[in-house]
PDB file of C-alpha atoms in Angstrom:
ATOM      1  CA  UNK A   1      -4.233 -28.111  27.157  1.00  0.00           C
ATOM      2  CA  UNK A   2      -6.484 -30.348  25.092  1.00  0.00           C
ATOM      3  CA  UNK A   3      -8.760 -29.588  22.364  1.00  0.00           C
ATOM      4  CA  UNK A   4     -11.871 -29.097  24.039  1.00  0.00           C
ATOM      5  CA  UNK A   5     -10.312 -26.865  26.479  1.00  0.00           C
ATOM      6  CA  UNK A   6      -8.880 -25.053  23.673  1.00  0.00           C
ATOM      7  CA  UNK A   7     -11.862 -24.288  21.819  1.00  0.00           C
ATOM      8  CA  UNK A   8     -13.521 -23.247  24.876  1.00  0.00           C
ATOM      9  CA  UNK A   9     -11.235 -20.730  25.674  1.00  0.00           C
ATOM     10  CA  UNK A  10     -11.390 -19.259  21.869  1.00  0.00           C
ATOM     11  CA  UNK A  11     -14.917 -19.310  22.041  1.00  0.00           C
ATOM     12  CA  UNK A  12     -14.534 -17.153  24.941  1.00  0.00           C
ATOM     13  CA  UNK A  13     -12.305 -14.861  23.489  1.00  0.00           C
ATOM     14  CA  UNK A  14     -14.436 -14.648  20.701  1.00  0.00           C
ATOM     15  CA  UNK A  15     -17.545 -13.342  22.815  1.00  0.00           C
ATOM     16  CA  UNK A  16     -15.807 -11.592  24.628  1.00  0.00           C
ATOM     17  CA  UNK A  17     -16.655  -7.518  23.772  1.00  0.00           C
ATOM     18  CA  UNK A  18     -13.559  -5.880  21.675  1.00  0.00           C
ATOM     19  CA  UNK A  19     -12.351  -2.690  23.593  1.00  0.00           C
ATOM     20  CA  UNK A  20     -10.851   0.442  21.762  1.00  0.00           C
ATOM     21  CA  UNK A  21      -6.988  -0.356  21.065  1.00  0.00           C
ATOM     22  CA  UNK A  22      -4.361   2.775  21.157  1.00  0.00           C
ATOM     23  CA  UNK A  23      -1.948   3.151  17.904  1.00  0.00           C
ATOM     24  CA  UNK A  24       0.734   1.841  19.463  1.00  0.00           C
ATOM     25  CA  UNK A  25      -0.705  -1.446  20.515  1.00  0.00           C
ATOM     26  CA  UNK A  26      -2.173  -1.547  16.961  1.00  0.00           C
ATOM     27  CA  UNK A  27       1.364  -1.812  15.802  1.00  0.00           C
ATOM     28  CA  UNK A  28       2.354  -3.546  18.349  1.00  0.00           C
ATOM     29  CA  UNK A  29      -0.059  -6.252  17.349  1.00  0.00           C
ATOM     30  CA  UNK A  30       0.982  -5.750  13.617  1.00  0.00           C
ATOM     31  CA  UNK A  31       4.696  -6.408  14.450  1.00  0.00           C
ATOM     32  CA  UNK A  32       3.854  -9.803  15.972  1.00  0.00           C
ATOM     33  CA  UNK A  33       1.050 -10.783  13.693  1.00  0.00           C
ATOM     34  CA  UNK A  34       3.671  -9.993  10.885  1.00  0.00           C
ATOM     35  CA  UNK A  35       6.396 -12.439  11.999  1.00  0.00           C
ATOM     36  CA  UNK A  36       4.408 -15.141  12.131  1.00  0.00           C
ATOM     37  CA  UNK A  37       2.093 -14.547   8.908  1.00  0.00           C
ATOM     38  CA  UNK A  38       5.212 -14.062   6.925  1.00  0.00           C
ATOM     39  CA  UNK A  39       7.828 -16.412   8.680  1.00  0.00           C
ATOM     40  CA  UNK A  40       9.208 -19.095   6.264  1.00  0.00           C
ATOM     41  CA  UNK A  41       6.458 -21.889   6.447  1.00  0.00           C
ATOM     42  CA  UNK A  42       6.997 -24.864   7.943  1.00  0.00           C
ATOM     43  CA  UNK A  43       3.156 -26.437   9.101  1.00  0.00           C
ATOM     44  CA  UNK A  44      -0.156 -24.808   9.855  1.00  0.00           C
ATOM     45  CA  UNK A  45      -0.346 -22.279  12.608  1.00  0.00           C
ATOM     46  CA  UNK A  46      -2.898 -22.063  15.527  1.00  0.00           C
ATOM     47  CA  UNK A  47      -2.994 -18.043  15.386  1.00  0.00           C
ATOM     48  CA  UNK A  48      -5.255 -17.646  12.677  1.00  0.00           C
ATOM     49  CA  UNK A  49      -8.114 -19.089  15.416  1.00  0.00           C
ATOM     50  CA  UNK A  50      -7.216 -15.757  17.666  1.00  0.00           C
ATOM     51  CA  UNK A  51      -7.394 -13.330  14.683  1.00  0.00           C
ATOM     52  CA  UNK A  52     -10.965 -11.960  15.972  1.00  0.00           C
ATOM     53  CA  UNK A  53      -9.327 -10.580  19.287  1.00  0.00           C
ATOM     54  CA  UNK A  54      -6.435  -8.978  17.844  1.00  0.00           C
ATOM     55  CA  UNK A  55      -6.013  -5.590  16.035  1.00  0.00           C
ATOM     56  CA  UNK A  56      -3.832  -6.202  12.974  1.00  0.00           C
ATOM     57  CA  UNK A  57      -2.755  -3.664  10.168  1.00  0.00           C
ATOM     58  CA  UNK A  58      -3.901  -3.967   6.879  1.00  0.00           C
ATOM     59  CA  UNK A  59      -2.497  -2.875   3.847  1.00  0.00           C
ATOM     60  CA  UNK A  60      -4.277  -1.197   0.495  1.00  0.00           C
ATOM     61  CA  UNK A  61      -2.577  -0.885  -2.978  1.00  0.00           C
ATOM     62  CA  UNK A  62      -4.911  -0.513  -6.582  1.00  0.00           C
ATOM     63  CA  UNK A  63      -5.407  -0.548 -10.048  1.00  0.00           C
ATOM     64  CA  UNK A  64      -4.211  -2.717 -13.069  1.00  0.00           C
ATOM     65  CA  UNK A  65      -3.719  -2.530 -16.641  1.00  0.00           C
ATOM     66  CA  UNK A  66      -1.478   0.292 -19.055  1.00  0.00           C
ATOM     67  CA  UNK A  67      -1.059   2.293 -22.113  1.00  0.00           C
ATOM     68  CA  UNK A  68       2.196   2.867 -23.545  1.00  0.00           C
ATOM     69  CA  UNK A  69       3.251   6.099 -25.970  1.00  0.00           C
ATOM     70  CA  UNK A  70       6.126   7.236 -27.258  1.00  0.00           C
ATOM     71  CA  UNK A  71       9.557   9.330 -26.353  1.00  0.00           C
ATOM     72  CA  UNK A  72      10.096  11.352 -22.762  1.00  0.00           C
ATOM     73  CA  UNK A  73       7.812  13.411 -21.100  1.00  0.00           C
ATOM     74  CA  UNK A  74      10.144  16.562 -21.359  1.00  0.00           C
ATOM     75  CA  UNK A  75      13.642  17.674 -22.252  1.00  0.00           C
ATOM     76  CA  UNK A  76      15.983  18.060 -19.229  1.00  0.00           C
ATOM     77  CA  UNK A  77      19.167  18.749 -19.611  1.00  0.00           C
ATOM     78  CA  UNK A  78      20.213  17.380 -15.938  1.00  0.00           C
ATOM     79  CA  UNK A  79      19.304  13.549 -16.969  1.00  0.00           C
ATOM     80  CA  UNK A  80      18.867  11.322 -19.433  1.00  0.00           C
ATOM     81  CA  UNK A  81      15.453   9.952 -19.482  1.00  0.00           C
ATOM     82  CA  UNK A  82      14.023   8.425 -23.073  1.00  0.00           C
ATOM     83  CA  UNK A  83      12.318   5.495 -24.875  1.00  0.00           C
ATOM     84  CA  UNK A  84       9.915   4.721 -23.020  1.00  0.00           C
ATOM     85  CA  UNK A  85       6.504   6.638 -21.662  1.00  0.00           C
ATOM     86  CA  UNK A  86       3.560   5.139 -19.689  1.00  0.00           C
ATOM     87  CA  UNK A  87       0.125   7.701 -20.089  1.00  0.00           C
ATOM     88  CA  UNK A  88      -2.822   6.716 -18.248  1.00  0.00           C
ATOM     89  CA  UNK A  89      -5.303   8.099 -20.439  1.00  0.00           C
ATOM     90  CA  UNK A  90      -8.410   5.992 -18.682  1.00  0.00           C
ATOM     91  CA  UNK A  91     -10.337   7.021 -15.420  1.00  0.00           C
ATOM     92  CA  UNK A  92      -8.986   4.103 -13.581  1.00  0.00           C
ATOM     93  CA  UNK A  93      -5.858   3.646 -11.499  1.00  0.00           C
ATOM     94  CA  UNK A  94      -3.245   1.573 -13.641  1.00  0.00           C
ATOM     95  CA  UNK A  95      -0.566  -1.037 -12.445  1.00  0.00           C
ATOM     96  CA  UNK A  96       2.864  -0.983 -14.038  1.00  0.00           C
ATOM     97  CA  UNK A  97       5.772  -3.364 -13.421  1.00  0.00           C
ATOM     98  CA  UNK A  98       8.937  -1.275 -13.769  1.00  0.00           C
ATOM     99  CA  UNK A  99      12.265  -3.338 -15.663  1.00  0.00           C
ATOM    100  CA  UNK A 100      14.151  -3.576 -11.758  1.00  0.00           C
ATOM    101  CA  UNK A 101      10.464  -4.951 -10.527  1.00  0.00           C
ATOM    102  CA  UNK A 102       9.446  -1.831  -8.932  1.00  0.00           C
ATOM    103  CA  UNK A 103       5.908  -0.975  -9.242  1.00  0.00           C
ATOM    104  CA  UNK A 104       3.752   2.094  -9.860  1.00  0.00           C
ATOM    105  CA  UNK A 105      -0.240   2.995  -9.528  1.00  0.00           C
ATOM    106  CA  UNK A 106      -0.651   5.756 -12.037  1.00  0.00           C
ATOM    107  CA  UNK A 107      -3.449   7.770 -11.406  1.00  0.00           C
ATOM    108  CA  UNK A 108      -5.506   8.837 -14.358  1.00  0.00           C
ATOM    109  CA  UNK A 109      -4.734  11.763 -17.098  1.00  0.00           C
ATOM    110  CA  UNK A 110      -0.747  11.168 -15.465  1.00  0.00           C
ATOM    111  CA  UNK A 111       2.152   9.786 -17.330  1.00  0.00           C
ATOM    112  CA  UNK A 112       5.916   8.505 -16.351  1.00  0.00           C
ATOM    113  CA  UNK A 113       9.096   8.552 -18.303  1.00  0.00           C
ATOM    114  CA  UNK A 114      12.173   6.008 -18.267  1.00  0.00           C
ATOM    115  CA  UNK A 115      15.557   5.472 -20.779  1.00  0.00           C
ATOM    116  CA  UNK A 116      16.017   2.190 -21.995  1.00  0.00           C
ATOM    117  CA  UNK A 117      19.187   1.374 -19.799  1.00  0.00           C
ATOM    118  CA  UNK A 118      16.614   1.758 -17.031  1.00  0.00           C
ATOM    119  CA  UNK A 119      18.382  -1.013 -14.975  1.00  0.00           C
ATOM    120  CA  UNK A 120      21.293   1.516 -14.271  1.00  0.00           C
ATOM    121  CA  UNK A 121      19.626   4.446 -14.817  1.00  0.00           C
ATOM    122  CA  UNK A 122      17.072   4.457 -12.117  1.00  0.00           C
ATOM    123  CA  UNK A 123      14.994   7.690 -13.128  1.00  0.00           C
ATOM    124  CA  UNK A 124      11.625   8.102 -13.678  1.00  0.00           C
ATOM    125  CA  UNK A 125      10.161  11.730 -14.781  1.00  0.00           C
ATOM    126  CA  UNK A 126       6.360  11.880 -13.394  1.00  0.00           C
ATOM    127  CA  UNK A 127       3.597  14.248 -14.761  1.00  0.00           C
ATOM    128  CA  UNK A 128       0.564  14.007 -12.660  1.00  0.00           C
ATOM    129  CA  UNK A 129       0.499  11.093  -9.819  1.00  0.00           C
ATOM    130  CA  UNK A 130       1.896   8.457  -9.635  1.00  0.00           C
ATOM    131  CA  UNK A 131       2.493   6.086  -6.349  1.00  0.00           C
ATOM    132  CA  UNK A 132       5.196   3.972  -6.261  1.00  0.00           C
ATOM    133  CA  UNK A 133       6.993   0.750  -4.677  1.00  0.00           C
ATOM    134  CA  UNK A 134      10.288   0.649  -5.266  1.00  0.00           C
ATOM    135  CA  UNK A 135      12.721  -2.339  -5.250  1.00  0.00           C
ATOM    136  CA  UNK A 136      15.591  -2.148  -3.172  1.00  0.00           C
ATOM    137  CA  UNK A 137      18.819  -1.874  -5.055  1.00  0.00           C
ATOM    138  CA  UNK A 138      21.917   0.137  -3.085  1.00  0.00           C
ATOM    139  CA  UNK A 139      24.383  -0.026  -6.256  1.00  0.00           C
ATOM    140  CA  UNK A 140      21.307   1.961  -8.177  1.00  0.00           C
ATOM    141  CA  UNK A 141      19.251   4.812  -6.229  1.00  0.00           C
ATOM    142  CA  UNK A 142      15.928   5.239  -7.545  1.00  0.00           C
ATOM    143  CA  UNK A 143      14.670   8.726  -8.690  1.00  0.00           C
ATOM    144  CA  UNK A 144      11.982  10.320  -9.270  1.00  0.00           C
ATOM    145  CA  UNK A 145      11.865  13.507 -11.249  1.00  0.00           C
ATOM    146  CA  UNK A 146       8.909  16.470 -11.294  1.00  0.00           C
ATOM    147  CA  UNK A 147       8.749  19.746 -12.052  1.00  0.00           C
ATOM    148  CA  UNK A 148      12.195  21.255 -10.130  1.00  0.00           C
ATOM    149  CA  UNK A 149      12.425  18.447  -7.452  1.00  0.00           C
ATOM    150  CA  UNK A 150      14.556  15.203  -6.724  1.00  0.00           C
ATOM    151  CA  UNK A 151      12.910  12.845  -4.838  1.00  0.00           C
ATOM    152  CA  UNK A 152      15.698  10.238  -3.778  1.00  0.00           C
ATOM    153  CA  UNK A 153      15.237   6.481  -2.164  1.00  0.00           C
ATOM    154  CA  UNK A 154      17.003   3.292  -2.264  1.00  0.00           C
ATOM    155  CA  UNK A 155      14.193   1.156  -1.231  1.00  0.00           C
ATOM    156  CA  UNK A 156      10.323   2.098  -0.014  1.00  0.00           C
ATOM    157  CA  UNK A 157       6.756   3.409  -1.118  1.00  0.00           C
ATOM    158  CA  UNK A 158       5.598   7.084  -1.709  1.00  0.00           C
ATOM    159  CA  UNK A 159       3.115   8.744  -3.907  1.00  0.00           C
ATOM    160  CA  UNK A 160       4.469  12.056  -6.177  1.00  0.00           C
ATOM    161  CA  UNK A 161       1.966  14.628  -7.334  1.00  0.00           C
ATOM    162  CA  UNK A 162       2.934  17.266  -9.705  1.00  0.00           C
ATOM    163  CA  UNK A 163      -0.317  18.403 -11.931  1.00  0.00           C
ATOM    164  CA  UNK A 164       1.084  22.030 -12.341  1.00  0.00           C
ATOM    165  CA  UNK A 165       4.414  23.765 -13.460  1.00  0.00           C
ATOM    166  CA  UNK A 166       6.273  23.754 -10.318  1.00  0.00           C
ATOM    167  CA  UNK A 167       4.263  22.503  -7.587  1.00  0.00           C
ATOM    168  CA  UNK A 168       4.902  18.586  -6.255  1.00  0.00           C
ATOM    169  CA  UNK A 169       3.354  17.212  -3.281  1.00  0.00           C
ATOM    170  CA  UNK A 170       5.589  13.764  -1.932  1.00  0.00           C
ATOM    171  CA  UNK A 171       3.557  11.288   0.366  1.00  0.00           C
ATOM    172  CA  UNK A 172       5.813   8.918   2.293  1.00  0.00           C
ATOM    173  CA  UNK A 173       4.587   5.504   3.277  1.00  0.00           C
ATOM    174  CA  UNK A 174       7.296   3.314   4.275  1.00  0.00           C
ATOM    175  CA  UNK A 175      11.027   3.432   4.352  1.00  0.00           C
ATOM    176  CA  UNK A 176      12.653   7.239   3.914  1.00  0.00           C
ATOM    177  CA  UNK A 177      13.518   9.302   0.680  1.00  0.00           C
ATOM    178  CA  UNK A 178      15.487  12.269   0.437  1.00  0.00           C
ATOM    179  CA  UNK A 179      13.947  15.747  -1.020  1.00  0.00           C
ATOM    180  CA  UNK A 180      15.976  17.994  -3.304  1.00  0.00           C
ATOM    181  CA  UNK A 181      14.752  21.023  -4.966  1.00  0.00           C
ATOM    182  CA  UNK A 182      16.742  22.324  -8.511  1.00  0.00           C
ATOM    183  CA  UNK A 183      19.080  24.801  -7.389  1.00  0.00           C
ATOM    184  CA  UNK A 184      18.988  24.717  -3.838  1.00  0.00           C
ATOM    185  CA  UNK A 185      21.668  23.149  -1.372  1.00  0.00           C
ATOM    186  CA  UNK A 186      19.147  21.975   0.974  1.00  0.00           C
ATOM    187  CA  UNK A 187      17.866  18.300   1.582  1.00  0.00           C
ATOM    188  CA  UNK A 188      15.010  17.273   3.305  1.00  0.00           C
ATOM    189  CA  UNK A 189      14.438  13.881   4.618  1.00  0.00           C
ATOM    190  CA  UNK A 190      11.204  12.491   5.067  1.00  0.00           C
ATOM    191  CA  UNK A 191      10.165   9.670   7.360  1.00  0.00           C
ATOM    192  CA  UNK A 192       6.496   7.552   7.149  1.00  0.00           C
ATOM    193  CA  UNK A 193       3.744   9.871   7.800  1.00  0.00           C
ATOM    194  CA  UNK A 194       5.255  12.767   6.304  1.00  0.00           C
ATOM    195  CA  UNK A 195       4.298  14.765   3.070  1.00  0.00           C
ATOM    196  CA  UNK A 196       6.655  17.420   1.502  1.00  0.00           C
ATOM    197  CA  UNK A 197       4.978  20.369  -0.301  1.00  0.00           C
ATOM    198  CA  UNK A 198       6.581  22.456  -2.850  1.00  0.00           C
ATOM    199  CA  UNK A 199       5.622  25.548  -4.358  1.00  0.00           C
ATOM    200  CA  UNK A 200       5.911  29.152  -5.217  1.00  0.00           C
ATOM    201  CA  UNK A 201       9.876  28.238  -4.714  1.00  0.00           C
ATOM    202  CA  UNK A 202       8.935  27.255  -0.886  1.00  0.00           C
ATOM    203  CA  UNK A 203       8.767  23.814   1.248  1.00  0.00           C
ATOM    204  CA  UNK A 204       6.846  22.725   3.953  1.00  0.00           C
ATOM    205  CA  UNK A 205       7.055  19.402   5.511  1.00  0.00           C
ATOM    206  CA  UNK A 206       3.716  17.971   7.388  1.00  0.00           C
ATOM    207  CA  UNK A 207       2.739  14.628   8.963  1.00  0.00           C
ATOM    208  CA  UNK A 208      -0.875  13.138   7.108  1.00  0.00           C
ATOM    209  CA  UNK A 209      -3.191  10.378   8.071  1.00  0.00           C
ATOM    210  CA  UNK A 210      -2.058   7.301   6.075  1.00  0.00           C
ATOM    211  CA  UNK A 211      -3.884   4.669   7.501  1.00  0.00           C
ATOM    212  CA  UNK A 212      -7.602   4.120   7.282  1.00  0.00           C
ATOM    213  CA  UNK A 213      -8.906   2.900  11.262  1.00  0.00           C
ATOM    214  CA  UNK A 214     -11.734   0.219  12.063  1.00  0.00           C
ATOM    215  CA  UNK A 215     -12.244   0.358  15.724  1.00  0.00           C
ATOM    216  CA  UNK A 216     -14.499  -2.470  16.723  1.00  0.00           C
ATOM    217  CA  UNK A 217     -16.530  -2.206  13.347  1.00  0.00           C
ATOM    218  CA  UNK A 218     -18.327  -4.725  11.175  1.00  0.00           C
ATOM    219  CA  UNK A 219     -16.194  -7.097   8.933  1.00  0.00           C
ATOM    220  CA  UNK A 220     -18.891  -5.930   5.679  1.00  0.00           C
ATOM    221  CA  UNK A 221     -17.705  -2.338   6.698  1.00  0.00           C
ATOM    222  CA  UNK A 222     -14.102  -3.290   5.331  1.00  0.00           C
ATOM    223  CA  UNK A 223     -15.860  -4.527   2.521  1.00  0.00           C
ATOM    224  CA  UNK A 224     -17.160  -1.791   1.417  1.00  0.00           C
ATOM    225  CA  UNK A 225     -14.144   0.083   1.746  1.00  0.00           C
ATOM    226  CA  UNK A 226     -11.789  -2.296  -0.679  1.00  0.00           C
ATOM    227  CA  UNK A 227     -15.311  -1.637  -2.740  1.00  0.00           C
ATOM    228  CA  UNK A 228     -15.051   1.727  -2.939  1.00  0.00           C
ATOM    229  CA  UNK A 229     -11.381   1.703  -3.574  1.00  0.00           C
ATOM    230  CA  UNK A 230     -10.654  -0.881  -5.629  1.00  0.00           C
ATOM    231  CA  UNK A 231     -13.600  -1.617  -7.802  1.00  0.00           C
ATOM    232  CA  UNK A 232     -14.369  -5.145  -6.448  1.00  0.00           C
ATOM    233  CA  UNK A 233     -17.812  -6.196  -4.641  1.00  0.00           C
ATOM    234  CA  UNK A 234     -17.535  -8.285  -1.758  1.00  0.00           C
ATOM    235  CA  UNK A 235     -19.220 -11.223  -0.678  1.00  0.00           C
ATOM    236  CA  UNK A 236     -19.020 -12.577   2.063  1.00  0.00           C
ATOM    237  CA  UNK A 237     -20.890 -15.872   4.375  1.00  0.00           C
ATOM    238  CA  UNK A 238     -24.303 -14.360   5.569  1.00  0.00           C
ATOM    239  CA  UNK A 239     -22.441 -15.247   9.367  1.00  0.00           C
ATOM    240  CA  UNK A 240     -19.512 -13.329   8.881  1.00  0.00           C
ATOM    241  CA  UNK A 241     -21.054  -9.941   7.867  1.00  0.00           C
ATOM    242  CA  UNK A 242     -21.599  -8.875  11.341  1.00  0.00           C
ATOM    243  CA  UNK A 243     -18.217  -9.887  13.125  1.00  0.00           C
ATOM    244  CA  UNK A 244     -16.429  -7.320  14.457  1.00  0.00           C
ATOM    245  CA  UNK A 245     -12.833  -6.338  13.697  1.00  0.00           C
ATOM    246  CA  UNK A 246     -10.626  -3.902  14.811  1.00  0.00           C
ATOM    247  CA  UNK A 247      -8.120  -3.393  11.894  1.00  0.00           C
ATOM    248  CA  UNK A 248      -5.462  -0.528  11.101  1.00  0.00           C
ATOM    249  CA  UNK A 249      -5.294   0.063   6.966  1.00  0.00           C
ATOM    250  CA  UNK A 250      -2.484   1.269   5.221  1.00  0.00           C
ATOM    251  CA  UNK A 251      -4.127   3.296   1.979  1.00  0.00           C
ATOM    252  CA  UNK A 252      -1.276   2.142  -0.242  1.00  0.00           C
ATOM    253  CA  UNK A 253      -0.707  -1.736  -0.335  1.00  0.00           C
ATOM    254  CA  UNK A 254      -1.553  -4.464  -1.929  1.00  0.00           C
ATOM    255  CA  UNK A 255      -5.656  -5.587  -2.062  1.00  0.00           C
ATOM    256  CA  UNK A 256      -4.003  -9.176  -2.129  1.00  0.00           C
ATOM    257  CA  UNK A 257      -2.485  -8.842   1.031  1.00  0.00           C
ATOM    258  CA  UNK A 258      -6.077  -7.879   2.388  1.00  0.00           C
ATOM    259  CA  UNK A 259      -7.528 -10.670   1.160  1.00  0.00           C
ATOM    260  CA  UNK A 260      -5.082 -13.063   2.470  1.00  0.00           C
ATOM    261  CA  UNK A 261      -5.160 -11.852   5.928  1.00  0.00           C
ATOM    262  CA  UNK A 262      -8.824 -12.139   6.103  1.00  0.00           C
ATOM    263  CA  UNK A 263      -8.514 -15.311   4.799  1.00  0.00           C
ATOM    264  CA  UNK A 264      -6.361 -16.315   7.740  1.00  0.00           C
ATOM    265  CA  UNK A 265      -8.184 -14.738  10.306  1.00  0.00           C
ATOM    266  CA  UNK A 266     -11.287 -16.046   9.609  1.00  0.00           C
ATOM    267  CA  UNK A 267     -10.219 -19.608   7.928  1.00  0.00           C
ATOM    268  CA  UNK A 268     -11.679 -18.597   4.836  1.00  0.00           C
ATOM    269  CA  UNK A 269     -11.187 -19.303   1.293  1.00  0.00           C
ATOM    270  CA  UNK A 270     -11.962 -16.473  -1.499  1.00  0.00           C
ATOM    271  CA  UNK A 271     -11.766 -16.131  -5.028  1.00  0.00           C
ATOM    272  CA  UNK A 272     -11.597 -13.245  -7.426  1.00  0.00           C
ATOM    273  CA  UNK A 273     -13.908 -13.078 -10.609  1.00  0.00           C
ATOM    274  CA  UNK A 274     -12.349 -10.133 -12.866  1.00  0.00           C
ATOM    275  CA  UNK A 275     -14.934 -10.396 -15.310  1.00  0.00           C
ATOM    276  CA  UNK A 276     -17.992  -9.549 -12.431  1.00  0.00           C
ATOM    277  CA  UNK A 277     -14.988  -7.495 -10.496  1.00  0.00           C
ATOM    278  CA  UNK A 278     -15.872  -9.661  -7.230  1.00  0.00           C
ATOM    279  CA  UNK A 279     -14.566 -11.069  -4.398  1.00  0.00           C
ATOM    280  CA  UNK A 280     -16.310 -14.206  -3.184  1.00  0.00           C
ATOM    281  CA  UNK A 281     -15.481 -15.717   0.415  1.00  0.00           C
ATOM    282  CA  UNK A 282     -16.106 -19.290   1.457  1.00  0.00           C
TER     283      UNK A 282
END
C-alpha cells in the first residue's frame, strides 16, 4: 500500500466515531500495544499513527522526595529490622529508592523501617501507607511487616495500610503476595484486584476497582486527572485538547510511563518543568 493510501485510511480511522470497548478487549489491546511499545528497539514503528483507535492501559505511580530519621519503627522480637527509618512528615506523597532498587510512595504522616544488611534481609516494617514496587529477587523474599501481619512477595506492586494498632488493609496491583497473620497457621494468597482486610483478629478478602476508565473521553480529561494526582498542570496543543481517547489507568504506576505513551500515540514531544510543576506537549 503506498503512502497516500496509507494516510487515507488513518485519516479514516481517525474520524471514524470510537465505540464503548469491554474490559477484556481493553486488555486485550494493552497486551499487544505492550509488546510492541516495549520490544527491544530496532527502527521507528508505524503503530503510534493508529494509537487514536485503540484502547490502551495506562499506568499511574506519584510523589518524590524523603526525610530520613533515626533507629526502627518498633521492637519485634520475630525480626531484625534497624538503622535505617524513612518518615514522611510533609503532606505530599514521597519517592524512595530501596538498597535492592525496589521502590516505595510513602504517603504522608507514614514511616518505613529497614536493617542495614537490607540486601539479605528483605524486611521492611510500615507505619501508615506505604505503596510499593518491589524488585524481583527469588534467593531474597521481600517482606513487609505491620501491626500482626506478614505480607510476603518475591516480585510485584501493592499498597499496605496500617494507621491503627492492629488493623492493615493490603491492595494488590500486579503479581501475587502471600498474607500471614502473627499466630495463625493460615495463608492467604492474593491475586491483582484483590485487597485483604485485617482486624479485630478477623480477615476478609475483596476484589477493588484499581484502574481509573476513559471511555471515549477528551484527551484534556486525562489531564486533569495526572493534575489532580500528581501535582503537575498540563498543557497541551490547542488541537489536541478535544481528541478523544479511550484509555484504561492503572492508579499505581509510573506518571512517566503516561507521558511516554501519549507521546507515542499522538507523535508528541513533552517536557517537564519541576520548578512551575508542568507538563508541556509539543
Amino acid at each position: 500500500m503506498d503512502e497516500k493510501k496509507i494516510e487515507e485510511e488513518l485519516k479514516k480511522i481517525w474520524d471514524e466515531t470510537p465505540i464503548s470497548h469491554s474490559d477484556s478487549e481493553k486488555e486485550v489491546s494493552w497486551q499487544q500495544f505492550q509488546a510492541k511499545a516495549f520490544a527491544p528497539k530496532k527502527q521507528s514503528k508505524p503503530w503510534r499513527h493508529y494509537a487514536a483507535a485503540a484502547a490502551i492501559l495506562l499506568f499511574v505511580l506519584v510523589g518524590t522526595g524523603l526525610y530520613f530519621k533515626g533507629p526502627s519503627l518498633v521492637n519485634n522480637t520475630d525480626i531484625s529490622i534497624a538503622g535505617n527509618t524513612i518518615e514522611n512528615t510533609s503532606s505530599i506523597i514521597k519517592s524512595i529508592v530501596l538498597p535492592d532498587s525496589s521502590r516505595v510512595e510513602l504517603s504522608p504522616n507514614s514511616k518505613i523501617a529497614y536493617a542495614d544488611n537490607f540486601a539479605v534481609n528483605r524486611k521492611v516494617e510500615v507505619s501508615g501507607e506505604a505503596y510499593f514496587k518491589v524488585k524481583k529477587d527469588k534467593k531474597h523474599p521481600f517482606q513487609v511487616l505491620c501491626n500482626e501481619t506478614t505480607t510476603t512477595v518475591l516480585g510485584t506492586s501493592f499498597t499496605v495500610t496500617g494507621h491503627n494498632q492492629n488493623g492493615v488493609e493490603v491492595a494488590l496491583y500486579e503479581g501475587s503476595v502471600q498474607m500471614n497473620v502473627k499466630n495463625q497457621d493460615k495463608k492467604w494468597i492474593l491475586k491483582p484486584g484483590e485487597k485483604f482486610t485485617y482486624g479485630n483478629e478477623t480477615a476478609v478478602v475483596a476484589g477493588f476497582n484499581r484502574f481509573m476508565d476513559f471511555d471515549d473521553e477528551k484527551l484534556s480529561n486525562v489531564s486533569l486527572y495526572i493534575e489532580s494526582n500528581y501535582g503537575y498542570k498540563v498543557m497541551l496543543p490547542a488541537e489536541y485538547s478535544n481528541q478523544k481517547i479511550t484509555v484504561r489507568i492503572n492508579k499505581k504506576e509510573d506518571l512517566k510511563t503516561i507521558l511516554e505513551l501519549i507521546s507515542e500515540m499522538y507523535n508528541l514531544n513533552f517536557e517537564i518543568n519541576e520548578d512551575l510543576k508542568q507538563i508541556t506537549f509539543q
